[in-house]
Amino acid sequence: MSIDEKLFTVKSVPDNVSHLNPDENECRCCESKACTFVCPANVYEWDEENQKLIVNYENCLECGACRIACERQSLDWEYPKGTKGVKFKLG
Amino acid sequence: MRTENKTEVIVVGGGPAGIACAVTIARAGREVILIERGNFAGSKNVFGGAIYAQPTREIFPDFEKTAPLERKNIIHKYALLGEEDSTEVTYRNNDENAVSYSVFRGKFDRWMADEAEKEGVILVTETVVEDLIVDDGQVVGVKTELEDYYANIVVLADGVNSLLARKVGLRENISPYDVAVSVKEVIKLDKDKINDRFHLNDDEGCVYQLFGGSMLGMLGLGFIYTNKDSVSIGLGVTLNELVENKVKPYELLDKIKAHPSIAPLIKDGELLEYSAHLIPEGGYNCLPELFADGVMIVGDAAMLVNNLHWEGTNLAMMSGKYAAETALQALVEEDYTSEILCRYQQRLEQSFVLKDLKTYKDLMDVMHSRCASFLGYFPQKINEFFKMFTSVDSVPKKEKYRNFLKSVFKDRNPLELIKDGGNLLKLLWSILK
Ligand SMILES: Cc1cc2nc3c(=O)[nH]c(=O)nc-3n(C[C@H](O)[C@H](O)[C@H](O)COP(=O)(O)OP(=O)(O)OC[C@H]3O[C@@H](n4cnc5c(N)ncnc54)[C@H](O)[C@@H]3O)c2cc1C
Ligand code: SF4
Ligand code: SF4
C-alpha cells in the first residue's frame, strides 16, 4: 500500500495557508534534506530542477518530527488553526 | 486586578495529563478551563496502546463501567525479529484484575473529557493556545487565536512538542536523539480471527513488543495491540536513526508487517486509519524546568514517559493530578509563585513518576551508544542459537555448540563484546542500585 493510499484513511480539514514554512535559502544549502524522509506523511519533496522544497502541508499529521529534524533549524512550524488539520477518529 | 476573562486555573491540552489535572481541580470546587486545539479531546492524539487500570482508577474510579475500552490485556508477547525468523516469549495471565486495556485515544480521551465536563470543567475545543501571557516574570494567562484568557495558574499539558514550554524558556530545543517518530495502522479484522490468531477469548487482549526486524540495529521498538474488531500495529524509531539511516518510518512499518512472523496475524485485514505521533524518549536527563511562577508542566510536555515499559498515559495522569493538588494549595494560600509550585516537583520526586525515570536514566545513553549490538547483533544471535538448536542435520551437537560459540566471537570484535558486557553491567547497576 502506498503512503498516499494510507493517508487517504486520515480525516483532515486543510487550511488554505500552510502552517509549515521552510526558509527557502536555508533549504538550498541544506545537505541532508532530513525533512524529506523523517516525515511520516511524505509532506516534503525536494524539487531538484527548481531547487525548491515542495510542501504538501495538507497531508501533515502534526507530529512535529520535521521541526526537530530540520538540519538548519529553519522550519517555521505551527499548529494549524483550531478548526483545521487532522481529526483522528481512532488514534 | 483583572476580572474579565479571568479564571482560577487554565489547563492547556486535553490529553490524559490535562484532563486528570482539570478534573481534580474541578472536584475541589475551583474554577478551571481546559483548552484543547482539536475538534474534540483525542482528535489529535495517537498512542499504541493501552491505558493502565490502577492509575486510571486514581482519576476515574469507576471508568471500567462506562469508558470505551477495547480489550483487557492478558497476554504480553516479546518478539525478537530476525531478517526472516523470530524468537518469542509469551506471558499469559488470566487474572481477574486487569493491568491494562487497549483503547483508541479518539474515543477514550473524548470520554474522559466528557466526564470532566460533567464534574465542572469548562472545556474549550478547537482553540490553539499560541502563547503565554507573562507579567513581571509570572505567567498570568494565555493568548489564543481569538481571545486572551487570564488565570492565577496555567498548567501546560500540551504534549510532546510543547511549543509553549519552549516559548517561556522552561525547555530547551528538543534533540532528534530524544524523541521517537511513531507510525501506526489500525487494521480491521473479524473478532473471531483476532481471537484465533492471538489465542484469546472475547474481550481478552494481547500486547506485542517487537524488537529488530526492519529496525535491526536501530533504536526502535514495534508494537501490536488487539482491539475488539481491529488490530493496532506500529513502531517508534528515534528521530536521529531516521536521519542517519535515511529511512522513512512507514517503510520500516511496511517491512515489519511483511515479516513472516507478523504477516499471518494481520492477513486480509483492511486499513481503517493511519496515524503518526512523537514519543518523548529523553527521560530523566531531558526533563524541562517543571515549574516557574504561575506555571507547571505535566505529562509529555514535561517528557514524562517510561519508554521501555510503554508507559506514558499513567505518568501523564499522575503528574496532572499532582499539579492539580499543588494548584489547590496555591489557591488556598493565594500564592502562585514558585515558592508553592515547587511542591509539584517534590510530589513527582516522591512518586513512581520521577523514581522510575531516575531508575532508567542511563538507559537511553547506553542504548544510543550500543544499539547496533543490543538491538541488532544480539537479537540476531539469539535467533541463530535457536536455529542451531532446532536443526536436525546429522551434525553432532557438540560440534554445533562449538561452532555457534565460535561465531559469537568471530562475528563481532572481542573488544566490542567486552564493551557490550561492560555497558550491560553498567546499565543493570544503574537500574538496581
Ligand atoms: C506510538 C505511541 C505509543 C504509545 N503507547 C502507549 C501505551 O501503550 N500506553 C501508555 O500509557 N502510553 C503510551 N504512549 C505515550 C502516551 O501516549 C503519552 O505519554 C500520553 O498521551 C501523554 O499525555 P499528555 O496528556 O501529556 O499529552 P497528549 O496526549 O499528547 O495531549 C496533549 C494535548 O494537548 C493538545 N494541545 C497541544 N498543544 C496545544 C495548544 N497550543 N493549544 C491547545 N491544545 C494543545 C493536543 O491536541 C493534545 O490533545 C504512546 C505514545 C505513542 C506516540
Ligand atoms: S531539513 Fe530543514 S533546511 Fe533541510 S530541506 Fe528540510 S526544511 Fe529545509
Ligand atoms: S509535522 Fe510530522 S507529519 Fe507534519 S510535516 Fe512535519 S513530519 Fe510531516
XYZ file of C-alpha atoms and ligand atoms in Angstrom:
593
model
C 0.000 0.000 0.000
C 1.448 3.372 -0.945
C 1.724 6.207 1.538
C -0.876 8.139 -0.445
C -3.342 5.302 -0.003
C -2.560 5.213 3.718
C -3.087 8.946 4.030
C -6.413 8.522 2.323
C -7.685 6.895 5.546
C -6.937 10.025 7.613
C -9.682 12.577 8.059
C -8.431 16.125 7.785
C -9.671 19.662 7.192
C -6.959 21.520 5.290
C -6.446 25.242 5.719
C -5.786 27.377 2.665
C -2.496 28.618 4.047
C 0.415 26.421 5.093
C 1.335 26.031 8.755
C 4.746 24.688 7.655
C 7.085 27.296 6.247
C 10.657 26.323 5.441
C 13.229 29.010 4.776
C 13.970 28.606 1.068
C 17.505 29.926 1.296
C 18.406 27.561 4.104
C 16.869 24.618 2.250
C 19.056 25.296 -0.759
C 22.175 24.942 1.396
C 20.826 22.014 3.419
C 22.785 18.826 2.840
C 20.636 16.147 4.443
C 17.142 17.315 3.418
C 16.174 15.410 6.560
C 12.545 16.520 6.371
C 12.060 14.548 3.142
C 12.498 11.195 4.824
C 11.615 11.598 8.506
C 8.095 12.775 7.738
C 5.511 10.030 8.258
C 3.201 11.695 5.746
C 5.739 12.361 2.989
C 4.868 16.042 3.103
C 8.217 17.263 1.762
C 9.742 16.665 -1.658
C 12.876 18.266 -2.978
C 12.424 19.693 -6.447
C 15.934 19.424 -7.853
C 15.195 21.345 -11.018
C 13.838 24.431 -9.299
C 15.985 23.960 -6.186
C 12.920 24.274 -4.031
C 11.227 22.332 -1.277
C 7.679 21.289 -2.150
C 5.448 21.208 0.952
C 2.230 19.192 0.725
C 1.058 20.624 4.036
C -2.492 19.298 3.583
C -1.148 15.818 4.355
C 0.557 16.820 7.598
C -0.262 14.635 10.628
C 1.051 17.322 13.006
C 3.614 15.100 14.681
C 6.426 17.664 14.842
C 9.242 15.412 13.582
C 10.290 17.730 10.746
C 10.646 20.690 13.074
C 13.060 18.821 15.330
C 14.919 17.078 12.497
C 15.371 20.176 10.317
C 19.097 20.287 9.667
C 19.286 24.057 9.710
C 16.653 24.570 12.401
C 14.953 26.877 9.969
C 11.496 25.387 9.615
C 8.799 27.743 10.791
C 6.321 25.230 12.242
C 2.981 25.970 13.828
C -0.134 24.062 14.699
C -2.924 24.546 12.168
C -5.813 26.701 13.400
C -8.159 25.046 15.882
C -10.775 24.214 13.282
C -8.249 22.805 10.807
C -5.864 19.915 10.416
C -6.101 16.215 11.245
C -9.003 14.694 13.048
C -8.125 11.157 14.127
C -11.224 9.043 14.644
C -9.258 6.268 16.346
C -5.753 7.499 17.038
C -6.741 43.003 39.433
C -8.191 41.734 36.158
C -11.614 40.109 36.412
C -12.659 39.891 32.776
C -11.903 36.526 31.131
C -10.231 35.528 34.352
C -10.419 32.121 35.967
C -8.571 30.287 38.719
C -6.696 27.710 36.646
C -6.182 27.260 32.894
C -5.016 23.884 31.647
C -3.665 23.771 28.095
C -4.179 20.436 26.334
C -6.963 17.877 26.640
C -4.914 14.660 26.795
C -4.688 12.399 29.864
C -2.424 14.835 31.729
C -4.604 17.887 31.144
C -7.873 16.124 31.812
C -6.619 14.500 35.033
C -5.385 17.880 36.211
C -8.546 19.779 35.315
C -10.956 17.275 36.812
C -9.027 17.154 40.088
C -9.268 20.938 40.355
C -12.969 20.982 39.455
C -13.731 18.323 42.063
C -12.349 20.622 44.734
C -14.894 23.228 43.648
C -12.405 25.517 41.923
C -12.861 27.102 38.521
C -10.855 25.560 35.727
C -10.808 25.990 31.943
C -9.347 23.220 29.784
C -8.279 24.411 26.334
C -7.828 21.848 23.557
C -6.818 22.619 19.997
C -8.593 19.614 18.472
C -12.176 19.377 17.374
C -12.700 17.149 20.424
C -10.325 15.803 23.081
C -8.455 12.927 21.457
C -8.834 14.069 17.853
C -5.126 14.962 17.656
C -3.870 12.129 19.822
C -2.263 8.814 18.964
C -0.715 6.067 21.062
C -0.138 2.288 20.897
C -1.830 1.481 23.056
C -3.029 0.520 26.389
C -4.163 2.558 29.363
C -3.317 1.210 32.777
C -6.128 0.252 35.120
C -4.752 1.284 38.510
C -3.590 4.830 37.642
C -6.728 5.443 35.571
C -8.832 4.446 38.597
C -6.989 7.088 40.620
C -8.591 9.690 38.361
C -11.814 7.965 37.300
C -12.572 5.308 39.959
C -15.403 3.653 38.003
C -14.057 4.051 34.489
C -14.348 0.333 33.771
C -18.142 0.632 33.841
C -18.610 3.240 31.116
C -15.340 4.081 29.355
C -14.917 2.932 25.733
C -12.489 0.064 26.369
C -11.484 -2.386 23.662
C -9.905 -5.448 25.301
C -8.446 -6.366 28.681
C -4.846 -7.390 28.096
C -3.979 -10.829 29.389
C -1.118 -11.780 27.063
C 2.216 -9.976 26.769
C 4.495 -11.129 23.992
C 8.070 -10.157 23.275
C 9.271 -10.977 19.775
C 12.864 -10.719 18.587
C 12.573 -10.476 14.843
C 15.497 -11.541 12.666
C 15.508 -10.950 8.937
C 13.190 -13.913 8.387
C 12.966 -15.766 11.702
C 11.973 -14.817 15.231
C 12.148 -15.857 18.864
C 9.135 -15.084 21.017
C 8.421 -15.121 24.718
C 4.844 -15.132 25.942
C 3.493 -14.278 29.347
C -0.159 -15.081 29.897
C -2.180 -14.210 32.979
C -5.930 -14.707 33.148
C -6.126 -12.924 36.499
C -9.421 -11.150 37.060
C -7.709 -7.858 37.840
C -6.802 -6.119 34.641
C -3.427 -4.429 34.357
C -4.296 -2.607 31.167
C -6.908 -2.173 28.457
C -6.429 -1.407 24.795
C -8.288 1.776 23.797
C -8.485 4.308 20.985
C -7.488 7.787 22.061
C -10.061 9.306 19.718
C -12.703 7.632 21.879
C -11.077 7.360 25.290
C -9.796 10.935 25.635
C -13.166 12.162 24.464
C -14.894 10.070 27.112
C -12.545 11.383 29.837
C -13.179 14.965 28.731
C -16.942 14.385 28.794
C -16.677 13.035 32.337
C -14.550 16.017 33.340
C -17.162 18.398 31.936
C -19.849 16.656 33.975
C -17.759 17.367 37.059
C -17.481 21.073 36.298
C -14.503 21.517 33.987
C -15.106 24.168 31.338
C -13.849 22.623 28.092
C -12.948 24.894 25.186
C -12.150 22.992 21.971
C -10.867 23.978 18.515
C -8.686 26.611 20.150
C -4.921 26.772 19.839
C -3.071 28.453 22.688
C -0.473 30.452 20.818
C 1.475 31.987 23.644
C 1.529 32.604 27.356
C 0.947 35.992 28.890
C 3.774 36.851 31.232
C 3.626 39.765 33.632
C 6.694 40.666 35.629
C 8.161 37.173 35.226
C 4.958 35.435 36.224
C 2.691 33.533 33.848
C -0.758 35.089 34.203
C -2.698 33.815 31.217
C -2.782 32.509 27.671
C -3.192 34.001 24.228
C -5.421 32.047 21.867
C -6.314 32.686 18.249
C -9.332 34.711 19.297
C -9.076 35.813 22.889
C -6.761 36.239 25.823
C -7.663 34.371 28.989
C -6.219 35.099 32.422
C -5.730 32.770 35.392
C -3.915 32.508 38.681
C -2.151 29.399 37.444
C -1.551 27.943 33.979
C -0.763 24.234 33.590
C 0.934 23.169 30.373
C -0.352 19.753 29.298
C 0.247 20.431 25.623
C 2.078 17.232 24.766
C 5.489 16.303 23.464
C 6.032 19.293 21.184
C 5.160 21.757 23.967
C 5.834 24.862 21.942
C 4.630 26.835 24.958
C 7.233 25.488 27.407
C 9.879 26.488 24.909
C 8.399 29.926 24.397
C 8.567 30.755 28.090
C 12.055 29.307 28.339
C 11.248 26.328 30.545
C 12.549 23.949 27.948
C 15.438 23.798 25.506
C 15.028 22.739 21.913
C 14.423 19.011 21.670
C 17.189 16.996 20.043
C 16.495 14.245 17.478
C 18.076 11.831 19.987
C 15.334 12.481 22.500
C 12.172 11.722 20.547
C 10.929 8.766 18.547
C 8.772 9.120 15.476
C 5.996 6.593 15.516
C 3.648 5.453 12.816
C 0.636 3.273 13.394
C -2.036 1.475 11.422
C -5.354 0.269 12.728
C -6.318 -2.795 10.737
C -9.860 -4.110 10.686
C -10.175 -7.838 11.355
C -13.051 -10.082 12.393
C -13.339 -10.615 16.094
C -13.122 -14.397 15.609
C -9.987 -14.089 13.545
C -8.379 -11.958 16.248
C -9.371 -14.455 18.922
C -7.956 -17.364 16.898
C -4.762 -15.713 15.759
C -3.852 -14.275 19.154
C -5.250 -17.139 21.298
C -7.835 -15.003 23.039
C -11.429 -15.171 24.158
C -13.828 -12.281 23.528
C -12.732 -9.082 25.302
C -9.293 -10.505 26.120
C -6.330 -8.739 24.580
C -2.729 -9.290 23.624
C 0.185 -6.849 23.581
C 3.244 -7.443 21.437
C 6.587 -5.685 21.811
C 8.622 -6.128 18.657
C 12.395 -5.838 18.513
C 14.510 -5.947 15.374
C 13.055 -6.831 12.007
C 13.313 -3.814 9.727
C 14.676 -1.893 12.733
C 17.568 -4.325 13.367
C 20.426 -2.347 14.835
C 18.334 0.810 15.184
C 16.962 2.277 18.381
C 13.324 1.457 17.828
C 10.502 -0.731 19.081
C 7.396 -2.054 17.414
C 4.030 -2.869 18.927
C 0.793 -4.718 18.266
C -2.375 -4.276 20.330
C -5.628 -6.106 19.817
C -8.885 -4.161 19.807
C -12.430 -5.544 19.622
C -12.600 -5.758 15.815
C -9.198 -4.484 14.791
C -5.508 -4.701 15.465
C -3.201 -1.716 16.041
C 0.301 -2.177 14.690
C 3.072 0.369 14.689
C 6.582 1.291 15.647
C 8.618 4.109 17.066
C 12.184 4.837 15.988
C 14.344 7.591 17.413
C 14.434 10.524 15.059
C 18.220 10.550 14.745
C 18.106 6.970 13.404
C 15.802 8.040 10.595
C 18.060 10.970 9.776
C 21.256 8.905 9.905
C 19.896 5.885 8.037
C 17.840 7.952 5.609
C 14.821 5.703 6.005
C 11.136 6.552 6.063
C 9.166 5.431 9.104
C 6.244 3.969 7.149
C 8.603 1.899 5.024
C 10.023 0.348 8.191
C 6.481 -0.457 9.289
C 5.622 -1.980 5.910
C 8.580 -4.315 6.287
C 7.578 -5.338 9.808
C 4.066 -6.040 8.551
C 5.512 -8.296 5.877
C 7.728 -10.243 8.306
C 6.836 -13.972 8.204
C 6.045 -13.935 11.944
C 3.774 -10.894 11.708
C 2.091 -11.082 8.301
C -0.231 -14.003 9.205
C -1.530 -12.044 12.213
C -2.918 -9.232 10.054
C -3.601 -11.138 6.838
C -6.688 -10.000 4.886
C -7.147 -7.032 7.221
C -8.312 -3.672 5.945
C -6.592 -0.412 6.910
C -9.013 1.737 8.900
C -6.690 4.581 9.867
C -3.070 5.537 9.524
C -1.570 7.917 12.080
C 1.688 9.274 13.476
C 2.948 10.919 16.659
C 6.159 11.654 18.519
C 7.166 9.884 21.739
C 9.392 11.705 24.255
C 12.313 9.367 24.871
C 14.887 11.510 26.598
C 13.740 10.585 30.086
C 15.257 11.873 33.290
C 18.206 13.652 31.691
C 15.880 15.666 29.487
C 13.350 16.999 31.968
C 12.451 20.652 31.471
C 12.047 23.070 34.354
C 8.852 21.613 35.797
C 7.505 24.849 37.268
C 8.018 28.589 37.412
C 5.986 31.489 38.746
C 2.369 30.869 37.752
C 3.024 27.752 35.669
C 3.574 23.976 35.881
C 4.329 21.420 33.147
C 2.780 17.942 33.120
C 2.744 14.763 31.024
C 4.550 14.513 27.704
C 5.188 18.250 27.719
C 7.485 17.504 30.680
C 8.906 14.422 28.877
C 7.412 12.099 31.491
C 7.483 8.815 29.569
C 8.914 5.443 30.546
C 9.629 4.172 27.055
C 10.941 0.718 27.951
C 7.583 -0.150 29.523
C 5.399 1.803 27.061
C 4.147 3.854 29.992
C 3.058 7.393 29.296
C -0.623 7.905 29.965
C -0.175 6.840 33.587
C 2.700 9.257 34.170
C 0.626 11.895 32.401
C -2.425 11.322 34.587
C -0.484 11.190 37.841
C 1.596 14.262 37.047
C -1.634 16.063 36.138
C -3.090 15.058 39.481
C -0.016 16.199 41.429
C -0.017 19.544 39.625
C -3.707 19.931 40.465
C -3.108 19.204 44.154
C -0.326 21.765 44.157
C -2.532 24.319 42.408
C -5.247 23.763 45.014
C -2.786 24.500 47.813
C -1.626 27.609 45.989
C -5.231 28.798 45.624
C -5.794 28.364 49.350
C -2.609 30.216 50.205
C -3.165 32.748 47.388
C 0.461 32.405 46.404
C 1.073 31.345 42.806
C 4.821 31.716 42.721
C 7.489 29.006 42.586
C 7.570 29.109 46.384
C 4.439 26.990 46.404
C 4.527 25.468 42.932
C 7.852 23.768 43.687
C 5.791 21.320 45.723
C 4.662 19.833 42.407
C 8.203 18.709 41.707
C 8.512 17.351 45.247
C 5.358 15.291 44.743
C 6.745 13.908 41.485
C 10.036 13.058 43.153
C 8.307 11.158 45.937
C 6.209 9.166 43.479
C 6.959 6.422 40.958
C 6.955 9.063 38.213
C 10.399 10.536 38.817
C 11.633 7.472 40.692
C 11.095 5.306 37.608
C 12.581 7.850 35.228
C 15.579 8.075 37.519
C 15.910 4.274 37.561
C 16.243 4.290 33.780
C 18.212 7.491 33.487
C 21.199 5.808 31.810
C 19.132 3.555 29.562
C 18.936 5.844 26.555
C 22.603 6.803 26.633
C 23.637 3.164 26.707
C 21.129 2.231 24.033
C 22.182 5.086 21.776
C 25.794 4.004 22.001
C 25.195 0.229 21.827
C 22.011 -0.190 19.776
C 23.857 -1.830 16.883
C 24.679 -4.680 19.270
C 21.775 -4.715 21.770
C 19.117 -4.273 19.111
C 20.980 -5.808 16.184
C 23.743 -8.262 16.808
C 22.400 -9.990 19.926
C 18.785 -10.448 18.782
C 20.182 -11.976 15.620
C 22.454 -14.260 17.625
C 19.553 -15.390 19.781
C 17.652 -16.339 16.644
C 20.745 -18.075 15.296
C 21.015 -20.015 18.536
C 17.504 -21.380 18.179
C 18.100 -22.121 14.513
C 21.109 -24.196 15.536
C 19.286 -25.777 18.478
C 16.269 -26.870 16.434
C 18.131 -28.056 13.365
C 18.363 -31.786 12.748
C 21.030 -32.410 10.160
C 23.217 -35.279 11.324
C 25.907 -32.897 12.602
C 26.949 -33.865 16.154
C 25.522 -31.486 18.742
C 28.862 -30.732 20.384
C 30.189 -29.533 17.048
C 27.179 -27.286 16.609
C 27.532 -25.702 20.049
C 31.207 -25.085 19.434
C 30.592 -23.551 16.038
C 27.905 -21.330 17.469
C 30.154 -20.152 20.282
C 32.969 -19.521 17.847
C 30.632 -17.474 15.666
C 29.755 -15.245 18.619
C 33.399 -14.228 18.918
C 34.136 -14.273 15.213
C 31.217 -12.127 14.047
C 31.902 -9.351 16.498
C 35.217 -7.862 17.527
C 36.029 -9.293 21.013
C 36.861 -5.814 22.254
C 33.349 -4.693 21.284
C 31.915 -7.739 23.051
C 33.747 -6.731 26.201
C 32.376 -3.209 25.848
C 28.875 -4.637 25.336
C 29.251 -6.630 28.541
C 30.596 -3.611 30.392
C 27.715 -1.445 29.231
C 25.196 -4.087 30.156
C 26.626 -4.315 33.667
C 26.751 -0.556 33.965
C 23.122 -0.369 32.913
C 21.994 -3.110 35.275
C 23.891 -1.479 38.102
C 22.331 1.905 37.402
C 18.867 0.309 37.415
C 19.297 -1.791 40.545
C 21.478 0.366 42.751
C 3.012 5.347 19.282
C 2.811 5.596 20.735
C 2.503 4.542 21.567
C 2.286 4.760 22.916
N 1.840 3.728 23.673
C 1.458 3.958 24.936
C 0.798 2.953 25.689
O 0.538 1.861 25.195
N 0.460 3.220 26.965
C 0.700 4.435 27.526
O 0.357 4.639 28.689
N 1.316 5.415 26.837
C 1.683 5.214 25.557
N 2.242 6.227 24.829
C 2.531 7.519 25.488
C 1.272 8.318 25.730
O 0.505 8.397 24.570
C 1.613 9.727 26.184
O 2.578 9.684 27.187
C 0.381 10.457 26.714
O -0.567 10.599 25.719
C 0.764 11.820 27.262
O -0.391 12.511 27.642
P -0.413 14.097 27.651
O -1.768 14.456 28.118
O 0.758 14.591 28.378
O -0.184 14.524 26.143
P -1.090 14.297 24.855
O -1.865 13.050 24.993
O -0.204 14.457 23.700
O -2.115 15.505 24.901
C -1.733 16.829 24.616
C -2.972 17.575 24.199
O -2.687 18.954 24.089
C -3.285 19.480 22.940
N -2.511 20.677 22.576
C -1.198 20.721 22.244
N -0.790 21.995 22.046
C -1.871 22.766 22.267
C -2.071 24.173 22.215
N -1.081 25.015 21.927
N -3.307 24.649 22.476
C -4.330 23.795 22.795
N -4.183 22.456 22.863
C -2.971 21.946 22.608
C -3.232 18.335 21.952
O -4.178 18.466 20.920
C -3.493 17.143 22.849
O -4.861 16.847 22.975
C 2.458 6.054 23.465
C 2.796 7.110 22.638
C 2.940 6.915 21.283
C 3.213 8.090 20.392
S 15.714 19.810 6.695
Fe 15.171 21.957 7.031
S 16.647 23.107 5.861
Fe 16.758 21.000 5.133
S 15.365 20.940 3.389
Fe 14.177 20.339 5.168
S 13.255 22.223 5.931
Fe 14.894 22.804 4.530
S 4.663 17.630 11.465
Fe 5.032 15.451 11.051
S 3.531 14.929 9.508
Fe 3.625 17.159 9.549
S 5.108 17.686 8.002
Fe 6.254 17.542 9.906
S 6.990 15.454 9.989
Fe 5.391 15.524 8.434
